[in-house]
Short mmCIF file of C-alpha atoms and ligand atoms in Angstrom, two decimals:
data_model
loop_
_atom_site.label_atom_id
_atom_site.label_comp_id
_atom_site.label_asym_id
_atom_site.label_seq_id
_atom_site.Cartn_x
_atom_site.Cartn_y
_atom_site.Cartn_z
CA MET A 1 31.87 -0.31 -22.17
CA ALA A 2 30.68 1.98 -19.43
CA VAL A 3 29.23 0.57 -16.25
CA TYR A 4 25.58 1.63 -16.42
CA LEU A 5 24.10 2.20 -12.97
CA ASP A 6 21.12 4.37 -13.88
CA HIS A 7 18.34 1.82 -14.36
CA ALA A 8 15.86 3.93 -12.40
CA ALA A 9 16.19 6.59 -15.10
CA THR A 10 15.89 4.11 -17.98
CA SER A 11 16.60 0.41 -18.04
CA PRO A 12 18.00 -0.11 -21.55
CA LEU A 13 15.95 -1.95 -24.16
CA LEU A 14 16.36 -5.72 -23.84
CA PRO A 15 17.33 -7.69 -26.97
CA GLU A 16 14.20 -9.87 -26.84
CA VAL A 17 12.06 -6.73 -26.57
CA LEU A 18 13.67 -5.24 -29.64
CA GLU A 19 13.11 -8.52 -31.46
CA ALA A 20 9.41 -8.48 -30.57
CA MET A 21 9.10 -4.86 -31.72
CA LEU A 22 10.95 -5.10 -35.03
CA PRO A 23 8.16 -6.63 -37.16
CA TYR A 24 5.85 -3.79 -36.05
CA LEU A 25 8.41 -1.24 -37.24
CA THR A 26 8.91 -2.98 -40.57
CA THR A 27 6.36 -5.40 -42.04
CA HIS A 28 3.37 -4.98 -39.65
CA GLY A 29 2.98 -1.26 -40.31
CA GLY A 30 -0.81 -0.82 -40.34
CA ASN A 31 -2.95 1.51 -38.26
CA PRO A 32 -4.68 -0.57 -35.56
CA SER A 33 -7.96 1.23 -36.27
CA SER A 34 -7.90 0.11 -39.92
CA LEU A 35 -10.13 -2.81 -40.87
CA HIS A 36 -7.77 -4.45 -43.38
CA ALA A 37 -5.30 -7.24 -42.65
CA SER A 38 -2.38 -4.89 -41.80
CA GLY A 39 -4.57 -2.97 -39.39
CA ARG A 40 -5.84 -6.16 -37.80
CA ARG A 41 -2.28 -7.42 -37.32
CA ALA A 42 -1.32 -4.20 -35.54
CA ARG A 43 -4.47 -4.44 -33.40
CA GLN A 44 -3.58 -8.02 -32.51
CA GLY A 45 -0.11 -6.90 -31.32
CA ILE A 46 -1.74 -4.32 -29.03
CA ASP A 47 -4.33 -6.80 -27.75
CA GLU A 48 -1.63 -9.33 -26.86
CA ALA A 49 0.40 -6.73 -24.96
CA ARG A 50 -2.75 -5.59 -23.15
CA GLU A 51 -3.46 -9.14 -22.05
CA ILE A 52 0.10 -9.73 -20.79
CA ILE A 53 0.12 -6.53 -18.75
CA ALA A 54 -3.40 -7.02 -17.40
CA GLN A 55 -2.58 -10.57 -16.34
CA GLY A 56 0.68 -9.36 -14.77
CA ILE A 57 -1.12 -7.00 -12.39
CA GLY A 58 -4.28 -9.01 -11.75
CA ALA A 59 -6.52 -6.85 -13.96
CA GLN A 60 -8.83 -7.33 -16.95
CA PRO A 61 -7.46 -6.33 -20.39
CA ARG A 62 -10.19 -3.68 -20.78
CA GLU A 63 -8.89 -2.00 -17.60
CA ILE A 64 -5.54 -1.15 -19.27
CA VAL A 65 -5.21 2.23 -21.03
CA PHE A 66 -2.00 2.68 -23.02
CA THR A 67 -0.37 6.10 -22.76
CA ALA A 68 2.84 7.80 -23.89
CA GLY A 69 4.60 6.97 -20.61
CA GLY A 70 4.39 7.10 -16.84
CA THR A 71 4.04 10.88 -16.78
CA GLU A 72 0.94 10.78 -18.95
CA ALA A 73 -0.51 7.89 -16.93
CA ASP A 74 -0.08 9.91 -13.71
CA ASN A 75 -1.65 13.00 -15.29
CA LEU A 76 -4.57 11.01 -16.67
CA ALA A 77 -5.23 9.40 -13.29
CA ILE A 78 -5.07 12.56 -11.24
CA LYS A 79 -6.67 15.11 -13.52
CA GLY A 80 -9.01 12.59 -15.14
CA VAL A 81 -10.44 11.30 -11.87
CA GLY A 82 -10.14 14.63 -10.04
CA TRP A 83 -12.27 16.40 -12.63
CA ALA A 84 -14.73 13.53 -13.02
CA ALA A 85 -15.56 13.54 -9.30
CA THR A 86 -16.15 17.24 -8.63
CA SER A 87 -19.81 16.67 -7.78
CA ARG A 88 -18.60 14.69 -4.73
CA GLY A 89 -15.70 16.93 -3.72
CA ARG A 90 -12.47 18.63 -4.73
CA HIS A 91 -9.97 17.32 -2.23
CA VAL A 92 -6.93 15.29 -3.33
CA ILE A 93 -4.30 13.74 -1.04
CA THR A 94 -0.75 12.90 -2.08
CA THR A 95 2.73 12.74 -0.50
CA ALA A 96 5.80 14.93 -0.46
CA VAL A 97 7.99 12.29 -2.16
CA GLU A 98 5.93 11.68 -5.29
CA HIS A 99 7.39 12.06 -8.75
CA LYS A 100 6.90 15.51 -10.29
CA ALA A 101 4.38 13.97 -12.69
CA VAL A 102 2.07 13.51 -9.70
CA LEU A 103 3.01 16.62 -7.74
CA ASN A 104 2.68 18.95 -10.72
CA ALA A 105 -0.60 17.35 -11.80
CA THR A 106 -2.04 17.94 -8.31
CA ALA A 107 -0.61 21.49 -8.36
CA ILE A 108 -2.61 22.22 -11.51
CA LEU A 109 -5.76 20.99 -9.79
CA GLU A 110 -4.94 23.23 -6.83
CA ARG A 111 -4.70 26.22 -9.15
CA SER A 112 -8.17 25.34 -10.42
CA GLY A 113 -9.67 25.52 -6.94
CA PHE A 114 -9.04 22.00 -5.60
CA GLU A 115 -7.72 21.49 -2.10
CA VAL A 116 -4.53 19.41 -2.12
CA THR A 117 -3.03 17.81 1.00
CA VAL A 118 0.63 16.81 0.66
CA LEU A 119 1.46 14.33 3.41
CA PRO A 120 4.89 14.26 5.04
CA VAL A 121 7.09 11.14 5.23
CA ASP A 122 9.39 9.88 7.97
CA ALA A 123 13.20 9.98 7.80
CA ASP A 124 13.19 6.74 5.76
CA GLY A 125 10.71 8.16 3.27
CA ARG A 126 7.67 6.17 4.45
CA VAL A 127 4.14 7.53 4.60
CA ASP A 128 2.20 6.61 7.73
CA PRO A 129 -1.23 5.16 6.80
CA ILE A 130 -2.57 6.85 9.95
CA ASP A 131 -1.70 10.22 8.38
CA VAL A 132 -3.69 9.24 5.30
CA ALA A 133 -6.70 8.35 7.45
CA ALA A 134 -6.42 11.62 9.38
CA ALA A 135 -6.27 13.70 6.19
CA MET A 136 -9.42 12.20 4.62
CA THR A 137 -12.53 14.38 4.65
CA GLU A 138 -15.97 13.92 3.12
CA ARG A 139 -14.72 16.01 0.18
CA THR A 140 -11.74 13.71 -0.56
CA THR A 141 -12.14 12.02 -3.93
CA LEU A 142 -8.62 10.81 -4.74
CA VAL A 143 -5.50 9.66 -2.90
CA SER A 144 -2.24 9.20 -4.84
CA VAL A 145 0.71 7.37 -3.24
CA MET A 146 3.64 5.84 -5.09
CA ALA A 147 4.53 2.17 -4.57
CA ALA A 148 8.29 2.81 -4.55
CA ASN A 149 10.29 6.00 -4.73
CA ASN A 150 12.42 6.73 -7.79
CA GLU A 151 15.21 8.47 -5.89
CA VAL A 152 15.69 6.59 -2.63
CA GLY A 153 13.85 3.35 -3.47
CA THR A 154 11.64 3.34 -0.36
CA ILE A 155 8.61 1.05 -0.68
CA GLN A 156 5.35 2.42 0.71
CA PRO A 157 2.73 0.47 2.72
CA VAL A 158 0.40 0.65 -0.25
CA ALA A 159 -2.01 -2.13 0.72
CA ALA A 160 -2.61 -0.60 4.17
CA ILE A 161 -3.28 2.79 2.56
CA GLY A 162 -5.55 1.20 -0.05
CA GLU A 163 -7.71 -0.28 2.67
CA ILE A 164 -8.16 3.11 4.32
CA VAL A 165 -8.99 4.83 1.05
CA ARG A 166 -11.46 2.13 -0.02
CA GLY A 167 -13.14 2.25 3.39
CA HIS A 168 -13.62 5.96 2.94
CA GLY A 169 -15.06 5.70 -0.57
CA ALA A 170 -12.38 7.76 -2.34
CA LYS A 171 -10.37 6.47 -5.31
CA PHE A 172 -6.80 5.25 -4.88
CA HIS A 173 -4.04 5.89 -7.43
CA VAL A 174 -0.67 4.15 -7.15
CA ASP A 175 2.34 5.25 -9.19
CA ALA A 176 4.05 1.88 -9.65
CA VAL A 177 6.47 3.04 -12.35
CA GLN A 178 9.56 2.05 -10.34
CA PHE A 179 8.03 -0.77 -8.33
CA ALA A 180 6.87 -2.81 -11.34
CA ALA A 181 10.38 -3.70 -12.44
CA HIS A 182 11.15 -5.54 -9.22
CA GLU A 183 8.05 -6.73 -7.42
CA ALA A 184 4.80 -8.38 -8.46
CA ILE A 185 1.71 -6.17 -8.53
CA ASP A 186 -1.78 -7.27 -7.53
CA VAL A 187 -4.20 -4.38 -7.95
CA ASP A 188 -6.81 -6.13 -5.78
CA ALA A 189 -4.39 -6.72 -2.90
CA TRP A 190 -3.57 -3.00 -3.04
CA GLN A 191 -7.28 -2.10 -3.39
CA ALA A 192 -6.03 0.27 -6.08
CA ASP A 193 -8.38 1.93 -8.55
CA LEU A 194 -5.65 3.35 -10.78
CA VAL A 195 -2.04 2.20 -11.28
CA SER A 196 0.60 3.91 -13.46
CA LEU A 197 3.25 1.90 -15.32
CA SER A 198 6.06 2.82 -17.71
CA ALA A 199 7.80 0.52 -20.20
CA HIS A 200 11.30 2.01 -20.13
CA LYS A 201 11.83 1.20 -16.47
CA LEU A 202 11.54 -2.51 -17.27
CA GLY A 203 13.70 -2.88 -20.35
CA GLY A 204 10.94 -1.76 -22.70
CA PRO A 205 10.98 1.29 -24.99
CA GLN A 206 10.78 4.91 -23.84
CA GLY A 207 7.58 6.87 -24.45
CA VAL A 208 5.11 4.07 -23.66
CA GLY A 209 3.18 3.56 -20.46
CA ALA A 210 -0.14 2.35 -19.17
CA LEU A 211 -2.77 3.28 -16.66
CA PHE A 212 -4.82 0.57 -14.98
CA VAL A 213 -8.32 2.00 -14.54
CA ARG A 214 -10.58 -0.22 -12.47
CA ARG A 215 -13.86 -1.04 -14.18
CA GLY A 216 -16.56 1.49 -13.32
CA ILE A 217 -14.18 4.34 -12.38
CA GLN A 218 -15.30 7.66 -13.82
CA MET A 219 -12.42 9.43 -15.55
CA LEU A 220 -12.36 12.35 -17.99
CA PRO A 221 -9.94 11.83 -20.89
CA GLN A 222 -7.16 14.39 -20.97
CA ILE A 223 -6.49 14.20 -24.71
CA GLN A 224 -9.36 14.87 -27.08
CA GLY A 225 -9.57 13.13 -30.44
CA GLY A 226 -10.60 9.73 -31.75
CA SER A 227 -12.12 6.87 -29.81
CA GLN A 228 -8.96 4.82 -29.19
CA GLU A 229 -8.45 3.06 -25.85
CA ARG A 230 -12.24 2.90 -25.29
CA GLN A 231 -12.41 6.69 -25.48
CA ARG A 232 -10.08 7.16 -22.55
CA ARG A 233 -6.93 8.17 -24.50
CA ALA A 234 -7.27 9.49 -28.03
CA GLY A 235 -4.59 9.16 -30.70
CA THR A 236 -3.17 6.41 -32.87
CA GLU A 237 -1.46 3.91 -30.63
CA ASN A 238 2.34 3.49 -30.52
CA VAL A 239 2.01 -0.06 -31.81
CA ALA A 240 5.66 -1.14 -31.76
CA GLY A 241 6.16 0.53 -28.39
CA ILE A 242 3.14 -1.20 -26.89
CA VAL A 243 4.27 -4.56 -28.27
CA GLY A 244 7.70 -3.92 -26.70
CA PHE A 245 6.03 -3.02 -23.40
CA GLY A 246 4.19 -6.34 -23.47
CA ALA A 247 7.41 -8.24 -24.25
CA ALA A 248 9.23 -6.50 -21.40
CA TYR A 249 6.37 -7.21 -18.99
CA ARG A 250 6.24 -10.89 -19.97
CA ARG A 251 9.89 -11.23 -18.92
CA LEU A 252 9.24 -9.85 -15.42
CA GLY A 253 9.50 -12.43 -12.69
CA SER A 254 10.89 -15.04 -15.10
CA ASP A 255 14.11 -15.21 -13.06
CA ALA A 256 13.03 -15.83 -9.48
CA GLY A 257 16.58 -15.35 -8.20
CA GLU A 258 17.05 -11.87 -9.69
CA PRO A 259 15.82 -9.77 -6.72
CA ASP A 260 18.19 -11.63 -4.38
CA ARG A 261 21.07 -11.24 -6.83
CA LEU A 262 20.40 -7.50 -7.06
CA ARG A 263 20.05 -7.24 -3.28
CA ALA A 264 23.43 -8.92 -2.79
CA LEU A 265 25.13 -6.63 -5.31
CA SER A 266 23.45 -3.54 -3.82
CA GLY A 267 24.59 -4.64 -0.37
CA ARG A 268 28.17 -4.99 -1.57
CA LEU A 269 28.05 -1.56 -3.19
CA LEU A 270 26.50 0.08 -0.15
CA GLN A 271 29.03 -1.51 2.19
CA GLY A 272 31.85 -0.14 0.02
CA LEU A 273 30.25 3.30 -0.05
CA LEU A 274 29.71 3.43 3.70
CA ALA A 275 33.40 2.71 4.21
CA PHE A 276 34.06 6.24 2.95
CA ASP A 277 33.88 8.97 5.48
CA GLY A 278 30.81 11.22 5.37
CA VAL A 279 28.52 8.84 3.43
CA THR A 280 24.95 8.24 4.65
CA LEU A 281 22.31 5.91 3.21
CA THR A 282 19.09 7.60 2.10
CA GLY A 283 15.74 5.84 2.12
CA HIS A 284 14.57 2.86 4.12
CA PRO A 285 17.32 0.39 5.10
CA GLU A 286 15.13 -2.69 4.36
CA ASN A 287 11.87 -1.66 2.70
CA ARG A 288 13.55 -0.52 -0.50
CA LEU A 289 13.87 -1.61 -4.12
CA PRO A 290 16.53 -4.33 -4.42
CA ASN A 291 18.49 -2.45 -7.10
CA ASN A 292 18.61 0.99 -5.45
CA VAL A 293 21.66 2.31 -3.62
CA SER A 294 21.25 5.97 -2.76
CA VAL A 295 23.41 8.01 -0.45
CA VAL A 296 24.35 11.55 0.42
CA ILE A 297 28.04 12.36 0.53
CA ASP A 298 29.27 15.20 2.65
CA GLY A 299 31.52 17.72 0.93
CA VAL A 300 30.70 17.04 -2.73
CA GLU A 301 28.21 18.35 -5.27
CA GLY A 302 26.18 15.49 -6.75
CA GLY A 303 26.47 16.93 -10.26
CA ASP A 304 30.27 17.13 -10.02
CA LEU A 305 30.41 13.57 -8.75
CA VAL A 306 28.23 12.24 -11.57
CA ALA A 307 30.41 14.07 -14.13
CA ALA A 308 33.64 12.77 -12.56
CA LEU A 309 32.31 9.20 -12.41
CA ASP A 310 31.21 9.49 -16.02
CA LEU A 311 34.81 10.28 -17.00
CA GLU A 312 35.80 7.08 -15.19
CA GLY A 313 33.23 5.10 -17.20
CA ILE A 314 30.57 4.87 -14.48
CA GLU A 315 27.09 6.16 -15.33
CA SER A 316 25.17 7.28 -12.26
CA SER A 317 22.66 9.89 -11.18
CA THR A 318 22.16 12.56 -8.59
CA GLY A 319 18.52 12.61 -7.51
CA SER A 320 16.32 11.54 -10.42
CA ALA A 321 17.22 12.16 -14.04
CA CYS A 322 14.11 14.29 -14.30
CA THR A 323 15.47 16.72 -11.70
CA SER A 324 19.18 16.66 -12.51
CA GLY A 325 20.40 19.80 -14.23
CA ASN A 326 18.35 21.61 -11.63
CA THR A 327 20.52 23.05 -8.88
CA GLU A 328 17.76 22.89 -6.26
CA PRO A 329 18.27 19.96 -3.89
CA SER A 330 15.86 17.12 -4.53
CA HIS A 331 12.39 17.59 -3.00
CA VAL A 332 12.50 13.93 -1.98
CA LEU A 333 15.65 14.28 0.11
CA LEU A 334 14.35 17.47 1.71
CA ALA A 335 11.10 15.66 2.59
CA LEU A 336 13.19 13.02 4.38
CA GLY A 337 14.56 15.85 6.53
CA ILE A 338 18.04 15.80 5.00
CA GLU A 339 19.85 19.12 5.38
CA PRO A 340 19.99 21.05 2.06
CA HIS A 341 23.82 21.17 2.05
CA LEU A 342 23.93 17.37 2.35
CA ALA A 343 21.11 16.86 -0.13
CA HIS A 344 23.28 18.59 -2.75
CA GLY A 345 25.70 15.67 -2.46
CA SER A 346 23.28 12.92 -3.42
CA LEU A 347 24.29 9.93 -5.49
CA ARG A 348 21.88 7.32 -6.84
CA LEU A 349 23.21 4.06 -8.24
CA THR A 350 20.54 1.75 -9.67
CA LEU A 351 21.48 -1.73 -10.84
CA GLY A 352 19.99 -3.83 -13.60
CA PRO A 353 19.99 -7.27 -15.20
CA GLU A 354 23.46 -6.89 -16.71
CA THR A 355 25.13 -5.53 -13.53
CA SER A 356 27.95 -7.80 -12.32
CA GLU A 357 30.12 -7.98 -9.25
CA ALA A 358 32.99 -6.64 -11.38
CA ASP A 359 30.85 -3.56 -12.15
CA ILE A 360 30.36 -2.94 -8.44
CA ASP A 361 34.07 -3.25 -7.76
CA ALA A 362 34.90 -0.95 -10.69
CA THR A 363 32.45 1.62 -9.29
CA LEU A 364 34.02 1.52 -5.85
CA ALA A 365 37.50 1.80 -7.37
CA ALA A 366 36.37 4.85 -9.37
CA LEU A 367 34.97 6.43 -6.21
CA HIS A 368 38.33 5.94 -4.50
CA THR A 369 39.91 7.94 -7.31
CA VAL A 370 37.27 10.60 -7.64
CA LEU A 371 35.99 11.37 -4.16
CA PRO A 372 39.21 12.63 -2.53
CA ARG A 373 39.86 14.80 -5.59
CA LEU A 374 36.40 16.38 -5.51
CA ARG A 375 36.61 17.00 -1.80
CA ASN A 376 39.92 18.81 -2.25
CA ILE A 377 38.43 20.97 -4.99
CA SER A 378 35.40 21.90 -2.93
CA GLY A 379 37.66 22.76 -0.01
CA VAL A 380 35.88 20.31 2.27
CA ARG A 381 38.24 17.81 3.79
CA PRO A 382 36.98 14.38 4.70
CA LYS A 383 36.85 13.93 8.44
CA ALA A 384 39.07 10.85 8.25
CA THR A 385 41.28 9.36 5.58
CA VAL A 386 39.50 7.62 2.75
CA PRO A 387 40.25 3.90 2.91
CA ALA A 388 42.51 2.69 0.12
N1 LIG B 1 6.74 8.09 -11.78
C1 LIG B 1 7.90 7.66 -11.29
C2 LIG B 1 7.97 7.12 -9.89
C3 LIG B 1 9.06 7.71 -12.07
O1 LIG B 1 10.22 7.27 -11.58
C4 LIG B 1 8.97 8.22 -13.39
C5 LIG B 1 10.18 8.35 -14.23
O2 LIG B 1 11.27 8.58 -13.74
C6 LIG B 1 7.71 8.64 -13.86
C7 LIG B 1 6.63 8.57 -13.01
C8 LIG B 1 7.54 9.16 -15.24
O3 LIG B 1 7.61 8.11 -16.18
P1 LIG B 1 8.00 8.39 -17.70
O4 LIG B 1 9.46 8.63 -17.74
O5 LIG B 1 7.59 7.14 -18.42
O6 LIG B 1 7.19 9.57 -18.15
#
């Protein structure tokens, strides 16, 4: 069995989630909009998941809109609220380290005549709330800041930003797709109006997500069709997927010791990595997701390293899965001020519930095999000998 250290890309489906989903893929096959017993059973599955997720983030069930993933939730928040608020202004603020789902959604607004401010981050990937305050104008209608970064794991001061945005009267969107797997969410403490979630980052199925939309927020649906999801997202619901999302969410926080266990394993892995010459941590040293170890390694190409580790049975990532295959260095690492030649050598290792100490040691052993070889191939010699 390979050592899977790519939980930020997808955290594999948990057995209890599959178990919860199976009846909805077999016997409970009705359309939730149908009035008969099969339809009502499917509707009940959705309602239960909606309640679990709403309760998990401190929201009301009617404030949860199910979508086909985090990308759609981000698009719905940004375009839906951006377009609904044009009578008040056309200015949107976001940050340079957002996921492409946010950045490309704001770019589309920009092409339609909106003004978009993309805030910088510091060398650890943190946004300064003072920069948010300074960027707000009377035309600002929406601010979108992620809770935790998918590449470097940096956690943003979301509550402080929420207070500024609320005080100004604009709406606040938080992409919590990565954050939700590891930390509790309270939409009121964040003063958030919109929060994006995705099931497959928490051991749920791929292709299911949700957007929290605070009661009273004006938002234009982005998919036209039937009246599902209180007319905010048309289309027959992914019933089994939504039920799985609920089951995965219910499990969150059930093991109070898990964040500390992940932190200890991440610490061990990072310590081993930093013992190699030319390895630098990326992201904030403390304010980061407990399962995220991301580094840049001088003298290697991230893609080559991921391929070589794969051959050794270690599954990892360079930048985010959504940007790998793309030879451009990650926009996140560049925003942190990392030199492009170093940013090419990025490695992201993200741990999950099954990760053991033996997995960490196997990963470090594989790196001892692979790194010197790759550095020889690329013609870049490590500045000192790699420890045995
Ligand atoms: N936002 C963040 C921060 C992510 O990490 C991801 C996925 O990597 C997404 C949004 C998109 O979510 P999905 O894969 O469910 O479309």
